[in-house]
Amino acid sequence: MTTLSIFNQNQPEQPQTVTEDAGEIQRLLADKGIRFEQWPTRDLPEDVTQETILDAYEAEVAALKRECGFQTADVISLNPDNPQKDALRQKFLDEHVHSEDEVRFFVRGQGLFYLHLDDQVFAVLCQKNDLISVPDGTRHWFDMGPEPRFTCIRLFSNPEGWVANFTGEDIASRLPRYEKLAGAA
C-alpha cells in the first residue's frame, strides 16, 4: 500500500505523520508542489518488453508529454537477481537535484522516494499504479531496497535521460531506509 511518512529533518528517528490514504497523500504532496496520482494499471506479464509497456500506456504518456513538454519516455525495470542491484541502489541513495522534473509511474513493484522540502522529509513509498513527479530543483533521493522489484515508466525533457547534481549533504544517511519504512507499510 502507498504510504507517506513525514519526518522533521532534525529529528529523523520517527515520522511526525504517516498516512496510507491516497487522497490525503495527494493533498499533502500537492501542498508542497509535488504531483501524485494513481493511474489504472494493465495486467502485463513480468517479462514484458519496454515497447509493450510503453504501448500499453501510450495515451497516458502522450498526455503527460503534451501537458509538461516531455521529449522522451523509457522503462526501467529491476529484479533481485540483477548482479548490479547494490551499485544501482547506491547510485540513487544520496540527496540530489535535477534540472528537469523527475517523473515515475510504477507499473509493477514499489520504491521509496524521499523529498527534502524545507525542514521536512516526505518519504513516499510508491506502489504499482502510483505516478510521482518531483519538480526540478527539488532535493530528493530514491531507495529501491536491497531486493528491488519494480518497473517504472520514466519521462524526460532532456533526451540524455537521468542527470543528477548531488548536494553533498548527509541527510539521506540519517533517515530510516527502505527496509524499515517498506516493512511498516
Coordinates of C-alpha atoms in Angstrom, one line a residue, residues 40-178:
P40 CA -5.2 2.3 -13.5
T41 CA -2.6 -0.3 -14.5
R42 CA -2.7 -3.0 -17.1
D43 CA -2.2 -6.7 -16.4
L44 CA 1.1 -7.3 -18.1
P45 CA 3.5 -10.3 -17.8
E46 CA 6.5 -9.8 -15.6
D47 CA 8.9 -10.3 -18.5
V48 CA 7.2 -7.8 -20.8
T49 CA 9.3 -5.6 -23.1
Q50 CA 9.8 -1.9 -22.8
E51 CA 7.9 -1.4 -26.1
T52 CA 4.9 -3.3 -24.9
I53 CA 4.7 -1.3 -21.6
L54 CA 5.0 2.0 -23.5
D55 CA 2.3 0.8 -26.0
A56 CA 0.0 -0.2 -23.1
Y57 CA 0.3 3.3 -21.5
E58 CA 0.6 5.2 -24.8
A59 CA -2.4 7.5 -24.1
E60 CA -1.3 8.5 -20.6
V61 CA 2.3 9.1 -21.6
A62 CA 1.3 11.1 -24.7
A63 CA -1.0 13.3 -22.4
L64 CA 1.9 13.9 -20.0
K65 CA 4.3 14.8 -22.9
R66 CA 1.8 17.3 -24.2
E67 CA 1.0 18.8 -20.8
C68 CA 4.5 19.0 -19.5
G69 CA 6.7 19.1 -22.6
F70 CA 8.5 15.8 -22.0
Q71 CA 10.5 14.7 -25.0
T72 CA 11.2 11.0 -24.3
A73 CA 9.9 8.1 -22.2
D74 CA 11.5 4.8 -21.3
V75 CA 11.1 2.0 -18.9
I76 CA 13.4 1.0 -16.0
S77 CA 13.0 -2.5 -14.5
L78 CA 14.9 -4.1 -11.8
N79 CA 14.7 -7.5 -10.1
P80 CA 16.5 -9.1 -7.1
D81 CA 18.6 -11.3 -9.4
N82 CA 20.3 -8.3 -11.1
P83 CA 24.0 -8.6 -10.4
Q84 CA 24.3 -4.7 -10.3
K85 CA 21.4 -4.2 -7.9
D86 CA 23.7 -3.0 -5.0
A87 CA 25.6 -0.5 -7.2
L88 CA 22.3 0.8 -8.7
R89 CA 20.8 1.2 -5.3
Q90 CA 23.8 3.1 -4.1
K91 CA 23.7 5.4 -7.1
F92 CA 20.3 6.9 -6.1
L93 CA 20.7 6.9 -2.3
D94 CA 22.4 10.3 -1.9
E95 CA 20.5 13.6 -2.0
H96 CA 20.5 15.2 -5.4
V97 CA 18.5 17.5 -7.7
H98 CA 17.8 17.6 -11.4
S99 CA 17.4 20.4 -13.9
E100 CA 14.1 18.8 -15.0
D101 CA 11.1 17.2 -13.3
E102 CA 11.7 13.5 -12.3
V103 CA 8.6 11.6 -13.3
R104 CA 8.0 7.9 -12.5
F105 CA 4.9 5.8 -13.0
F106 CA 5.1 2.4 -11.2
V107 CA 3.8 -0.3 -13.5
R108 CA 5.0 -3.1 -11.1
G109 CA 6.5 -3.3 -7.6
Q110 CA 7.5 -0.4 -5.3
G111 CA 10.2 2.1 -4.4
L112 CA 10.7 4.8 -1.9
F113 CA 11.1 8.5 -2.9
Y114 CA 12.4 10.9 -0.2
L115 CA 11.7 14.5 -0.8
H116 CA 13.6 17.1 1.3
L117 CA 11.2 20.0 1.5
D118 CA 12.2 22.9 3.7
D119 CA 12.9 21.3 7.2
Q120 CA 10.9 18.2 6.5
V121 CA 11.5 15.0 4.5
F122 CA 8.5 13.4 2.9
A123 CA 9.1 9.7 2.3
V124 CA 6.7 8.3 -0.3
L125 CA 6.5 4.5 -0.6
C126 CA 5.2 4.3 -4.2
Q127 CA 3.5 1.2 -5.4
K128 CA 2.0 -0.2 -8.6
N129 CA -0.4 2.4 -10.0
D130 CA 1.4 5.4 -8.5
L131 CA 2.7 8.4 -10.5
I132 CA 5.0 10.9 -8.8
S133 CA 6.5 14.0 -10.4
V134 CA 9.3 15.6 -8.5
P135 CA 9.8 19.2 -9.7
D136 CA 13.2 20.3 -11.0
G137 CA 15.5 21.6 -8.3
T138 CA 13.8 19.6 -5.5
R139 CA 16.2 17.9 -3.2
H140 CA 15.5 14.1 -3.1
W141 CA 16.8 10.6 -3.3
F142 CA 15.4 7.2 -4.1
D143 CA 15.7 3.8 -2.3
M144 CA 14.7 0.6 -4.1
G145 CA 15.7 -1.6 -1.2
P146 CA 18.2 -4.5 -1.0
E147 CA 16.0 -6.8 -3.1
P148 CA 14.5 -4.4 -5.7
R149 CA 11.4 -5.5 -7.7
F150 CA 9.9 -2.7 -9.7
T151 CA 9.1 -1.5 -13.2
C152 CA 8.6 2.2 -13.9
I153 CA 7.9 4.4 -16.9
R154 CA 10.2 7.4 -16.8
L155 CA 9.6 10.7 -18.7
F156 CA 12.3 13.2 -19.6
S157 CA 12.6 16.7 -21.0
N158 CA 16.3 16.2 -21.6
P159 CA 16.9 13.4 -24.2
E160 CA 20.1 12.5 -22.3
G161 CA 17.9 11.0 -19.6
W162 CA 18.7 10.9 -15.9
V163 CA 21.3 13.5 -14.9
A164 CA 21.8 14.2 -11.2
N165 CA 23.6 17.0 -9.3
F166 CA 24.4 15.7 -5.9
T167 CA 24.1 18.2 -3.0
G168 CA 26.8 16.7 -0.8
E169 CA 24.5 16.7 2.3
D170 CA 24.3 13.7 4.5
I171 CA 20.6 13.9 5.2
A172 CA 19.9 10.7 3.4
S173 CA 22.1 8.7 5.7
R174 CA 20.1 10.0 8.8
L175 CA 16.6 8.8 7.7
P176 CA 15.3 5.3 8.0
R177 CA 15.9 3.3 4.9
Y178 CA 13.6 1.2 2.7

